[in-house]
Amino acid sequence: MSNENEITAHGLALLSLINHADLNDRGAMLYSLIDGAKFPSLGRLTLPNDDSVTLHSLLGESAQVDAIYAGPVLLRHARGQHCPVLTKLLKQANSAHFLSLIVSDEPFPILFERLRWLTDVVHDDGTEWVMRYYDPLVLPHWLGVLDRAQRAAALGGSRAWVYIDMHGRPHSFGSEKIGDAVAIPSDPMLLSQQQCDELMSKTLPYMVMHQLESDDQHLLSTLSPRDRYAFFSQQLCKASAYGLSSPADLKCYCMLSLMIGAHFDASPVAAEALRQASPDDSFSERILSWTPEQWASLEESDSIL
C-alpha cells in the first residue's frame, strides 16, 4: 500500500502508457481530464506561477464559479510527466476514479473545443445535458455507444487517452493514425434514445453502488473492488428479468444480494415477493412487511442453496 509520498500503482500504470505515446515527438502535449465531482480537493489545488500548468473548465463561460470545480476540468501540463502537479494528483489514493490522461498533437484551442463539444450533448428529443464521459468509469462505456463518426470526432488528434477501468486495469485508446485529426462537427453532439438507453444500462451498476455506499460505506466491503461491477451487472440483469425497473426496487434487490447472497431470489419467501410485485405493490414495499420469521427463513434458505 502506497503512502502519501508515493505515486499509486494505478498512477504508475498510467505513466507507463503515457511514456509509450512519446511526448517528445512533434510537440505533443499532456493533459489530465478531471471529474471535479469525484475530487473535492480540486479547488484547493495550487498551480505554479509560471503557467506550466493551466486549468480550464469544460462547462463554458456561463458556469457558476462554484460549479466549475464540481464539473469537468482540463489541466494542461507543459512539463509532461515530470509536472509536480500531475505527480501530486497521481499520489491520490482514488486518482483512478477521477482522472484520465490525454496526449494530443492538436493545438490547445482545438482540443479544448473538441472536449467542449463532447461535453454538451443533445438528445434526439431536443433536450440538452452534460455528458459525464470525463468520469473514468463512464469513459469506456460512453465510447462504446458512439457510432463510427462520433468516435472519430471524439478521438481526433488524440495520440493516447489513458484510464484505469472498473477492474483496476490500465487501458489506452486514441485516433487510428497518430495526429490524424478529424474536424469538430458544427452541430452539437447528438445521442439517440438507443445510445442513451445502452449507456444507462452499462453505467447503472455504478449508480446502484454509489447509492448503497451512501447508505452504508461498509456495505460493499464483502466484494473485491475488481469484482463489484460484474456482480452488480449480473444482479441487475436478474432483477430486470423479474420485471423490476424502479430505482428503489433495483437498489433493494442488489442490497439483498449483498446481505443474504447472490441466489437469495431462489428462496421461497423472496420468490413469492418477486412473483407478486407490481407497480401498486412494489418489491421494495413488499419486503418491508416481512416478519422476523420470514427473514430467518430467507437467510437459512440461501445458506443451503
Coordinates of N, CA and C in Angstrom, one line a residue, residues 38-263:
K38 N -15.8 14.1 -8.3 CA -15.3 13.0 -7.6 C -13.9 13.3 -7.0
F39 N -13.5 14.6 -7.1 CA -12.2 15.0 -6.5 C -12.5 16.4 -5.8
P40 N -13.0 16.3 -4.6 CA -13.4 17.6 -3.9 C -12.2 18.5 -3.6
S41 N -11.0 18.0 -3.6 CA -9.8 18.9 -3.4 C -9.4 19.7 -4.6
L42 N -10.0 19.5 -5.7 CA -9.6 20.2 -6.9 C -9.5 21.7 -6.7
G43 N -10.5 22.3 -6.0 CA -10.5 23.7 -5.8 C -9.4 24.2 -5.0
R44 N -8.7 23.3 -4.2 CA -7.6 23.7 -3.4 C -6.3 23.4 -4.0
L45 N -6.3 22.9 -5.2 CA -5.0 22.6 -5.9 C -4.2 23.8 -6.2
T46 N -3.0 23.9 -5.8 CA -2.1 25.0 -6.0 C -1.4 24.8 -7.3
L47 N -1.5 25.8 -8.3 CA -0.8 25.7 -9.5 C 0.4 26.6 -9.5
P48 N 1.4 26.3 -10.2 CA 2.7 27.1 -10.3 C 2.4 28.4 -11.0
N49 N 3.2 29.4 -10.7 CA 3.0 30.8 -11.2 C 3.6 31.0 -12.6
D50 N 4.3 30.0 -13.1 CA 4.9 30.1 -14.4 C 4.1 29.6 -15.6
D51 N 2.8 29.3 -15.4 CA 1.9 28.8 -16.4 C 2.3 27.5 -17.0
S52 N 3.1 26.7 -16.3 CA 3.5 25.4 -16.8 C 2.3 24.5 -16.6
V53 N 1.3 24.9 -15.7 CA 0.1 24.1 -15.6 C -1.0 25.1 -15.7
T54 N -2.0 24.9 -16.5 CA -3.2 25.8 -16.6 C -4.4 25.0 -16.5
L55 N -5.4 25.6 -15.9 CA -6.7 24.9 -15.6 C -7.8 25.5 -16.4
H56 N -8.6 24.6 -17.0 CA -9.7 25.1 -18.0 C -11.0 24.3 -17.7
S57 N -12.0 25.0 -17.4 CA -13.3 24.3 -17.2 C -14.0 24.0 -18.5
L58 N -14.6 22.8 -18.6 CA -15.3 22.5 -19.9 C -16.8 22.8 -19.8
L59 N -17.2 23.5 -18.8 CA -18.6 23.8 -18.6 C -19.0 25.1 -19.4
G60 N -18.0 25.9 -19.8 CA -18.3 27.1 -20.6 C -18.3 28.3 -19.7
E61 N -18.3 29.4 -20.3 CA -18.2 30.7 -19.6 C -19.4 31.0 -18.8
S62 N -20.6 30.4 -19.0 CA -21.8 30.7 -18.3 C -21.8 30.0 -16.9
A63 N -20.9 29.0 -16.7 CA -21.0 28.2 -15.5 C -20.7 29.1 -14.3
Q64 N -21.4 28.8 -13.2 CA -21.1 29.5 -11.9 C -19.8 29.1 -11.4
V65 N -19.1 30.0 -10.6 CA -17.8 29.7 -10.1 C -17.7 28.5 -9.3
D66 N -18.7 28.3 -8.4 CA -18.7 27.1 -7.5 C -19.0 25.8 -8.3
A67 N -19.5 25.9 -9.5 CA -19.8 24.7 -10.3 C -18.6 24.3 -11.1
I68 N -17.7 25.2 -11.3 CA -16.5 24.9 -12.1 C -15.8 23.7 -11.6
Y69 N -15.5 23.7 -10.3 CA -14.7 22.7 -9.6 C -15.5 21.4 -9.3
A70 N -16.8 21.4 -9.6 CA -17.6 20.2 -9.5 C -17.9 19.6 -10.8
G71 N -17.3 20.1 -11.9 CA -17.6 19.7 -13.2 C -16.3 19.1 -13.9
P72 N -16.3 19.0 -15.2 CA -15.2 18.6 -16.0 C -14.1 19.7 -16.1
V73 N -12.9 19.3 -15.7 CA -11.8 20.3 -15.8 C -10.6 19.7 -16.5
L74 N -10.0 20.5 -17.4 CA -8.8 20.0 -18.2 C -7.6 20.8 -17.6
L75 N -6.6 20.0 -17.2 CA -5.3 20.6 -16.8 C -4.3 20.4 -17.9
R76 N -3.6 21.4 -18.3 CA -2.5 21.3 -19.3 C -1.2 21.3 -18.6
H77 N -0.4 20.2 -18.9 CA 0.9 20.0 -18.2 C 2.0 20.2 -19.2
A78 N 2.6 21.5 -19.2 CA 3.6 21.8 -20.2 C 4.9 21.0 -19.9
R79 N 5.1 20.5 -18.7 CA 6.3 19.7 -18.3 C 6.0 18.2 -18.5
G80 N 4.9 17.9 -19.0 CA 4.6 16.5 -19.3 C 4.6 15.7 -18.0
Q81 N 5.1 14.4 -18.1 CA 5.0 13.5 -17.0 C 5.9 14.0 -15.8
H82 N 6.7 15.0 -16.0 CA 7.6 15.5 -15.0 C 7.0 16.6 -14.2
C83 N 5.7 16.9 -14.5 CA 5.0 18.0 -13.8 C 4.7 17.6 -12.4
P84 N 5.1 18.5 -11.4 CA 4.8 18.2 -10.0 C 3.3 18.1 -9.6
V85 N 2.5 18.9 -10.3 CA 1.1 18.9 -10.1 C 0.5 17.6 -10.5
L86 N 0.9 17.0 -11.6 CA 0.5 15.7 -12.1 C 0.9 14.7 -11.1
T87 N 2.2 14.8 -10.6 CA 2.6 13.8 -9.6 C 1.8 13.8 -8.3
K88 N 1.4 15.0 -7.9 CA 0.5 15.2 -6.7 C -0.8 14.5 -7.0
L89 N -1.4 14.7 -8.2 CA -2.6 14.1 -8.5 C -2.5 12.5 -8.4
L90 N -1.4 12.0 -9.0 CA -1.3 10.6 -9.1 C -0.9 9.9 -7.7
K91 N -0.7 10.8 -6.7 CA -0.4 10.2 -5.4 C -1.7 10.0 -4.6
Q92 N -2.8 10.6 -5.2 CA -4.1 10.5 -4.5 C -4.6 9.0 -4.6
A93 N -5.0 8.4 -3.5 CA -5.4 7.0 -3.5 C -6.5 6.7 -4.5
N94 N -7.4 7.6 -4.7 CA -8.5 7.3 -5.6 C -8.4 8.0 -7.0
S95 N -7.2 8.3 -7.4 CA -7.0 9.1 -8.6 C -7.6 8.3 -9.8
A96 N -7.6 7.0 -9.8 CA -8.2 6.2 -10.9 C -9.6 6.5 -11.1
H97 N -10.3 7.0 -10.1 CA -11.8 7.2 -10.1 C -12.1 8.6 -10.6
F98 N -11.1 9.5 -10.7 CA -11.5 10.9 -11.1 C -10.6 11.4 -12.2
L99 N -9.6 10.7 -12.7 CA -8.7 11.3 -13.6 C -8.4 10.3 -14.8
S100 N -8.3 10.9 -16.0 CA -7.7 10.2 -17.1 C -6.7 11.1 -17.8
L101 N -5.8 10.6 -18.6 CA -4.7 11.4 -19.2 C -4.9 11.4 -20.7
I102 N -4.6 12.5 -21.3 CA -4.7 12.7 -22.8 C -3.4 13.2 -23.3
V103 N -2.8 12.5 -24.3 CA -1.7 13.1 -25.1 C -2.2 13.5 -26.4
S104 N -2.1 14.7 -26.8 CA -2.7 15.2 -28.0 C -1.7 16.0 -28.8
D105 N -1.7 15.9 -30.2 CA -0.9 16.7 -31.1 C -1.6 18.0 -31.5
E106 N -2.9 18.1 -31.1 CA -3.6 19.3 -31.6 C -3.2 20.5 -30.8
P107 N -3.3 21.7 -31.4 CA -3.1 22.9 -30.7 C -4.2 23.0 -29.6
F108 N -3.8 23.6 -28.4 CA -4.7 23.5 -27.3 C -6.1 24.1 -27.6
P109 N -6.3 25.2 -28.3 CA -7.7 25.7 -28.5 C -8.6 24.7 -29.3
I110 N -8.0 23.9 -30.2 CA -8.8 22.9 -30.9 C -9.1 21.8 -30.0
L111 N -8.2 21.3 -29.2 CA -8.5 20.2 -28.3 C -9.6 20.6 -27.3
F112 N -9.4 21.8 -26.8 CA -10.4 22.3 -25.8 C -11.8 22.4 -26.4
E113 N -11.9 22.9 -27.6 CA -13.2 23.0 -28.3 C -13.8 21.6 -28.6
R114 N -12.9 20.6 -28.9 CA -13.3 19.2 -29.1 C -13.9 18.6 -27.9
L115 N -13.3 18.8 -26.7 CA -13.8 18.3 -25.5 C -15.0 19.0 -25.0
R116 N -15.1 20.3 -25.3 CA -16.4 21.1 -25.0 C -17.5 20.5 -25.9
W117 N -17.2 20.2 -27.1 CA -18.3 19.6 -28.0 C -18.8 18.3 -27.4
L118 N -17.9 17.5 -26.9 CA -18.3 16.2 -26.3 C -19.0 16.4 -25.0
T119 N -18.8 17.5 -24.3 CA -19.4 17.7 -23.0 C -20.9 18.1 -23.1
D120 N -21.2 19.0 -24.0 CA -22.6 19.5 -24.2 C -23.3 18.6 -25.2
V121 N -24.2 17.8 -24.8 CA -24.9 16.8 -25.6 C -26.4 17.1 -25.8
V122 N -26.9 16.8 -27.0 CA -28.3 17.0 -27.3 C -28.9 15.6 -27.6
H123 N -30.0 15.4 -26.9 CA -30.7 14.1 -27.1 C -31.6 14.3 -28.3
D124 N -32.0 13.2 -28.9 CA -32.8 13.3 -30.1 C -34.2 13.8 -29.9
D125 N -34.6 14.0 -28.6 CA -35.9 14.6 -28.3 C -35.7 16.1 -28.1
G126 N -34.5 16.6 -28.3 CA -34.3 18.1 -28.2 C -33.7 18.5 -26.8
T127 N -33.7 17.7 -25.8 CA -33.2 18.1 -24.5 C -31.6 18.2 -24.6
E128 N -31.1 19.0 -23.7 CA -29.6 19.2 -23.7 C -29.1 18.9 -22.3
W129 N -28.0 18.3 -22.2 CA -27.4 17.9 -20.9 C -25.9 17.7 -21.0
V130 N -25.2 17.6 -19.8 CA -23.8 17.4 -19.8 C -23.5 16.0 -19.8
M131 N -22.7 15.5 -20.7 CA -22.3 14.1 -20.8 C -21.1 13.8 -19.9
R132 N -21.2 12.8 -19.0 CA -20.1 12.6 -18.0 C -19.1 11.6 -18.5
Y133 N -18.7 11.8 -19.8 CA -17.6 10.9 -20.3 C -16.3 11.1 -19.6
Y134 N -16.1 12.3 -18.9 CA -14.9 12.6 -18.2 C -14.8 11.8 -16.9
D135 N -15.8 11.1 -16.5 CA -15.7 10.2 -15.4 C -15.0 8.9 -15.9
P136 N -13.8 8.6 -15.4 CA -13.0 7.4 -16.0 C -13.8 6.1 -16.0
L137 N -14.8 5.9 -15.1 CA -15.6 4.7 -15.1 C -16.6 4.7 -16.2
V138 N -17.1 5.9 -16.5 CA -18.1 6.0 -17.6 C -17.4 6.0 -19.0
L139 N -16.2 6.5 -19.0 CA -15.4 6.8 -20.3 C -15.5 5.6 -21.3
P140 N -15.1 4.4 -20.9 CA -15.1 3.3 -21.9 C -16.5 2.9 -22.4
H141 N -17.5 3.0 -21.5 CA -18.9 2.7 -21.9 C -19.4 3.7 -22.8
W142 N -19.1 5.0 -22.5 CA -19.6 6.1 -23.4 C -19.0 5.9 -24.8
L143 N -17.7 5.6 -24.9 CA -17.0 5.4 -26.2 C -17.6 4.3 -26.9
G144 N -18.1 3.2 -26.2 CA -18.6 2.0 -26.8 C -20.0 2.3 -27.5
V145 N -20.7 3.3 -27.0 CA -22.1 3.5 -27.6 C -22.0 4.5 -28.8
L146 N -20.9 5.2 -29.0 CA -20.8 6.1 -30.1 C -20.7 5.4 -31.5
D147 N -21.3 6.0 -32.5 CA -21.1 5.5 -33.8 C -19.7 5.8 -34.3
R148 N -19.4 5.3 -35.5 CA -18.1 5.4 -36.1 C -17.7 6.9 -36.2
A149 N -18.6 7.7 -36.7 CA -18.3 9.1 -37.0 C -18.1 9.9 -35.7
Q150 N -18.9 9.6 -34.7 CA -18.8 10.2 -33.4 C -17.5 9.8 -32.7
R151 N -17.1 8.6 -32.8 CA -15.9 8.1 -32.2 C -14.7 8.8 -32.8
A152 N -14.7 8.9 -34.2 CA -13.6 9.5 -34.9 C -13.5 11.0 -34.4
A153 N -14.6 11.7 -34.3 CA -14.6 13.1 -33.9 C -14.1 13.2 -32.4
A154 N -14.5 12.2 -31.6 CA -14.1 12.3 -30.2 C -12.6 12.1 -30.0
L155 N -12.0 11.2 -30.8 CA -10.6 10.8 -30.6 C -9.7 11.6 -31.6
G156 N -10.3 12.3 -32.5 CA -9.4 13.0 -33.5 C -8.3 13.8 -32.8
G157 N -7.1 13.6 -33.2 CA -6.0 14.4 -32.7 C -5.4 13.9 -31.4
S158 N -6.0 12.9 -30.8 CA -5.5 12.3 -29.6 C -4.6 11.2 -29.9
R159 N -3.3 11.3 -29.5 CA -2.3 10.3 -29.6 C -2.6 9.1 -28.7
A160 N -3.1 9.5 -27.5 CA -3.4 8.5 -26.4 C -4.4 9.1 -25.4
W161 N -5.3 8.3 -25.0 CA -6.2 8.7 -23.9 C -6.2 7.5 -23.0
V162 N -5.7 7.6 -21.8 CA -5.4 6.5 -20.9 C -6.3 6.6 -19.6
Y163 N -6.7 5.5 -19.1 CA -7.5 5.5 -17.9 C -7.4 4.1 -17.2
I164 N -7.9 4.0 -16.0 CA -8.0 2.7 -15.3 C -9.4 2.3 -15.3
D165 N -9.7 1.0 -15.8 CA -11.0 0.5 -15.9 C -11.6 0.1 -14.6
M166 N -12.9 -0.4 -14.6 CA -13.6 -0.8 -13.4 C -12.9 -2.0 -12.7
H167 N -12.1 -2.8 -13.4 CA -11.4 -3.9 -12.8 C -10.0 -3.5 -12.3
G168 N -9.6 -2.2 -12.4 CA -8.3 -1.8 -12.0 C -7.2 -2.0 -13.0
R169 N -7.6 -2.2 -14.3 CA -6.6 -2.4 -15.3 C -6.4 -1.2 -16.2
P170 N -5.2 -0.8 -16.5 CA -4.9 0.4 -17.4 C -5.3 0.1 -18.8
H171 N -5.8 1.1 -19.5 CA -6.2 1.0 -20.9 C -5.9 2.3 -21.6
S172 N -5.7 2.2 -22.9 CA -5.4 3.4 -23.7 C -6.1 3.3 -25.1
F173 N -6.7 4.4 -25.5 CA -7.2 4.4 -26.9 C -6.9 5.8 -27.5
G174 N -6.9 5.9 -28.8 CA -6.6 7.1 -29.5 C -7.0 7.0 -30.9
S175 N -6.7 8.1 -31.7 CA -7.1 8.0 -33.1 C -6.3 6.9 -33.8
E176 N -6.8 6.3 -34.8 CA -6.2 5.2 -35.5 C -4.8 5.6 -36.1
K177 N -4.7 6.8 -36.6 CA -3.4 7.3 -37.1 C -3.0 8.5 -36.2
I178 N -1.7 8.4 -35.7 CA -1.3 9.5 -34.8 C -1.4 10.8 -35.5
G179 N -2.0 11.8 -34.8 CA -2.2 13.1 -35.4 C -3.2 13.2 -36.5
D180 N -3.9 12.2 -36.7 CA -4.9 12.2 -37.8 C -6.2 12.9 -37.3
A181 N -6.2 14.2 -37.2 CA -7.3 15.0 -36.6 C -8.5 15.0 -37.5
V182 N -9.7 14.9 -36.8 CA -11.0 14.9 -37.5 C -11.6 16.3 -37.1
A183 N -12.1 17.0 -38.1 CA -12.7 18.3 -37.8 C -13.9 18.1 -36.8
I184 N -14.0 19.1 -35.9 CA -15.1 19.1 -35.0 C -16.4 19.5 -35.7
P185 N -17.4 18.7 -35.6 CA -18.7 18.9 -36.3 C -19.3 20.3 -35.9
S186 N -20.0 20.9 -36.8 CA -20.6 22.2 -36.5 C -21.8 22.1 -35.6
D187 N -22.5 20.9 -35.8 CA -23.7 20.7 -35.0 C -23.3 20.0 -33.6
P188 N -24.2 20.2 -32.6 CA -23.9 19.6 -31.3 C -23.8 18.1 -31.4
M189 N -23.1 17.5 -30.4 CA -23.1 16.0 -30.3 C -24.5 15.6 -30.0
L190 N -25.0 14.6 -30.9 CA -26.4 14.1 -30.8 C -26.4 12.7 -30.4
L191 N -27.1 12.3 -29.4 CA -27.2 10.9 -29.0 C -28.6 10.4 -29.1
S192 N -28.8 9.3 -29.7 CA -30.2 8.7 -29.9 C -30.7 8.1 -28.7
Q193 N -32.0 7.8 -28.6 CA -32.5 7.1 -27.5 C -31.9 5.8 -27.2
Q194 N -31.6 5.1 -28.3 CA -30.9 3.8 -28.2 C -29.6 3.9 -27.5
Q195 N -28.8 4.9 -27.9 CA -27.5 5.1 -27.4 C -27.6 5.5 -25.9
C196 N -28.6 6.3 -25.5 CA -28.8 6.7 -24.2 C -29.2 5.5 -23.3
D197 N -30.1 4.7 -23.8 CA -30.5 3.5 -23.1 C -29.4 2.6 -22.8
E198 N -28.5 2.4 -23.9 CA -27.4 1.4 -23.7 C -26.4 2.0 -22.7
L199 N -26.1 3.3 -22.8 CA -25.2 3.8 -21.8 C -25.7 3.8 -20.4
M200 N -27.0 4.0 -20.2 CA -27.6 3.9 -18.9 C -27.5 2.5 -18.4
S201 N -27.8 1.5 -19.2 CA -27.7 0.2 -18.8 C -26.3 -0.2 -18.3
K202 N -25.3 0.3 -19.1 CA -23.9 -0.1 -18.7 C -23.4 0.7 -17.5
T203 N -23.9 1.8 -17.2 CA -23.4 2.6 -16.1 C -24.3 2.4 -14.8
L204 N -25.5 1.8 -15.0 CA -26.4 1.6 -13.8 C -25.7 0.9 -12.6
P205 N -24.8 -0.1 -12.8 CA -24.2 -0.7 -11.7 C -23.4 0.3 -10.8
Y206 N -22.8 1.3 -11.4 CA -22.1 2.4 -10.7 C -23.0 3.2 -9.8
M207 N -24.2 3.5 -10.4 CA -25.2 4.3 -9.7 C -25.7 3.6 -8.5
V208 N -26.0 2.3 -8.6 CA -26.5 1.5 -7.5 C -25.4 1.4 -6.4
M209 N -24.2 1.1 -6.8 CA -23.1 1.0 -5.9 C -23.0 2.3 -5.1
H210 N -23.1 3.4 -5.8 CA -23.0 4.7 -5.1 C -24.1 4.9 -4.1
Q211 N -25.3 4.5 -4.5 CA -26.4 4.7 -3.6 C -26.2 3.8 -2.3
L212 N -25.8 2.6 -2.5 CA -25.6 1.7 -1.4 C -24.5 2.2 -0.5
E213 N -23.4 2.7 -1.0 CA -22.3 3.2 -0.2 C -22.7 4.4 0.5
S214 N -23.6 5.2 -0.1 CA -24.0 6.4 0.6 C -24.8 6.0 1.9
D215 N -25.6 4.9 1.8 CA -26.3 4.4 2.9 C -25.4 3.8 4.0
D216 N -24.4 3.0 3.5 CA -23.5 2.3 4.4 C -22.2 2.2 3.7
Q217 N -21.2 2.9 4.2 CA -19.9 2.9 3.5 C -19.2 1.5 3.5
H218 N -19.7 0.6 4.4 CA -19.1 -0.7 4.6 C -19.8 -1.8 3.8
L219 N -20.9 -1.4 3.2 CA -21.8 -2.5 2.7 C -21.1 -3.2 1.5
L220 N -20.3 -2.6 0.8 CA -19.6 -3.3 -0.4 C -18.3 -4.0 0.0
S221 N -18.0 -3.9 1.3 CA -16.6 -4.4 1.7 C -16.5 -5.9 1.5
T222 N -17.6 -6.6 1.4 CA -17.5 -8.1 1.2 C -17.1 -8.5 -0.2
L223 N -17.1 -7.5 -1.1 CA -16.7 -7.7 -2.5 C -15.4 -7.1 -2.8
S224 N -14.6 -7.8 -3.6 CA -13.3 -7.1 -4.0 C -13.7 -6.0 -5.0
P225 N -13.0 -4.9 -4.9 CA -13.3 -3.8 -5.9 C -13.3 -4.2 -7.3
R226 N -12.4 -5.2 -7.7 CA -12.3 -5.6 -9.1 C -13.5 -6.5 -9.5
D227 N -14.3 -7.0 -8.5 CA -15.4 -7.9 -8.8 C -16.8 -7.2 -8.7
R228 N -16.8 -6.0 -8.2 CA -18.0 -5.3 -7.9 C -18.9 -5.0 -9.2
Y229 N -18.2 -4.5 -10.2 CA -19.0 -4.2 -11.4 C -19.7 -5.4 -12.0
A230 N -19.0 -6.5 -12.1 CA -19.5 -7.7 -12.7 C -20.7 -8.2 -11.8
F231 N -20.5 -8.2 -10.5 CA -21.5 -8.7 -9.5 C -22.8 -7.9 -9.7
F232 N -22.7 -6.6 -9.7 CA -23.9 -5.7 -9.8 C -24.5 -5.8 -11.2
S233 N -23.7 -6.0 -12.2 CA -24.3 -6.2 -13.6 C -25.1 -7.4 -13.6
Q234 N -24.6 -8.5 -13.0 CA -25.4 -9.8 -13.0 C -26.7 -9.6 -12.2
Q235 N -26.6 -9.0 -11.0 CA -27.8 -8.9 -10.2 C -28.8 -8.0 -10.8
L236 N -28.4 -6.9 -11.5 CA -29.4 -6.0 -12.1 C -30.0 -6.7 -13.3
C237 N -29.3 -7.6 -14.0 CA -29.9 -8.3 -15.1 C -31.0 -9.3 -14.6
K238 N -30.7 -9.9 -13.4 CA -31.7 -10.8 -12.8 C -32.9 -10.0 -12.3
A239 N -32.6 -8.8 -11.7 CA -33.8 -8.0 -11.3 C -34.6 -7.6 -12.4
S240 N -34.0 -7.2 -13.5 CA -34.8 -6.8 -14.7 C -35.6 -8.0 -15.3
A241 N -35.0 -9.2 -15.2 CA -35.7 -10.3 -15.7 C -37.0 -10.6 -14.9
Y242 N -37.0 -10.2 -13.6 CA -38.1 -10.3 -12.8 C -39.1 -9.2 -13.0
G243 N -38.8 -8.3 -13.8 CA -39.7 -7.2 -14.1 C -39.5 -6.0 -13.2
L244 N -38.4 -5.9 -12.4 CA -38.2 -4.8 -11.6 C -37.5 -3.7 -12.4
S245 N -37.9 -2.5 -12.2 CA -37.4 -1.4 -13.0 C -37.2 -0.1 -12.2
S246 N -37.9 0.1 -11.1 CA -37.8 1.4 -10.4 C -36.5 1.4 -9.6
P247 N -35.9 2.6 -9.4 CA -34.7 2.7 -8.7 C -34.7 2.1 -7.3
A248 N -35.9 2.2 -6.6 CA -36.0 1.7 -5.3 C -35.9 0.1 -5.3
D249 N -36.6 -0.5 -6.3 CA -36.6 -1.9 -6.4 C -35.3 -2.5 -6.8
L250 N -34.6 -1.8 -7.7 CA -33.3 -2.3 -8.2 C -32.3 -2.2 -7.0
K251 N -32.3 -1.1 -6.3 CA -31.4 -0.9 -5.2 C -31.7 -2.0 -4.1
C252 N -33.0 -2.2 -3.9 CA -33.4 -3.2 -2.8 C -32.9 -4.6 -3.2
Y253 N -33.1 -4.9 -4.5 CA -32.7 -6.3 -4.9 C -31.2 -6.5 -4.8
C254 N -30.4 -5.5 -5.2 CA -29.0 -5.6 -5.0 C -28.5 -5.6 -3.6
M255 N -29.2 -4.8 -2.7 CA -28.9 -4.8 -1.3 C -29.1 -6.2 -0.7
L256 N -30.2 -6.9 -1.1 CA -30.4 -8.2 -0.5 C -29.4 -9.2 -1.1
S257 N -29.0 -9.1 -2.3 CA -28.0 -10.0 -2.9 C -26.7 -9.8 -2.1
L258 N -26.4 -8.6 -1.6 CA -25.2 -8.4 -0.9 C -25.3 -9.0 0.5
M259 N -26.4 -8.7 1.2 CA -26.6 -9.1 2.6 C -26.9 -10.5 2.8
I260 N -27.7 -11.1 1.9 CA -28.1 -12.5 2.0 C -27.3 -13.5 1.2
G261 N -27.1 -13.1 -0.1 CA -26.3 -13.9 -1.0 C -26.9 -13.7 -2.4
A262 N -26.0 -14.0 -3.4 CA -26.3 -13.8 -4.8 C -27.5 -14.6 -5.3
H263 N -27.9 -15.7 -4.6 CA -29.0 -16.5 -5.0 C -30.2 -16.4 -4.1

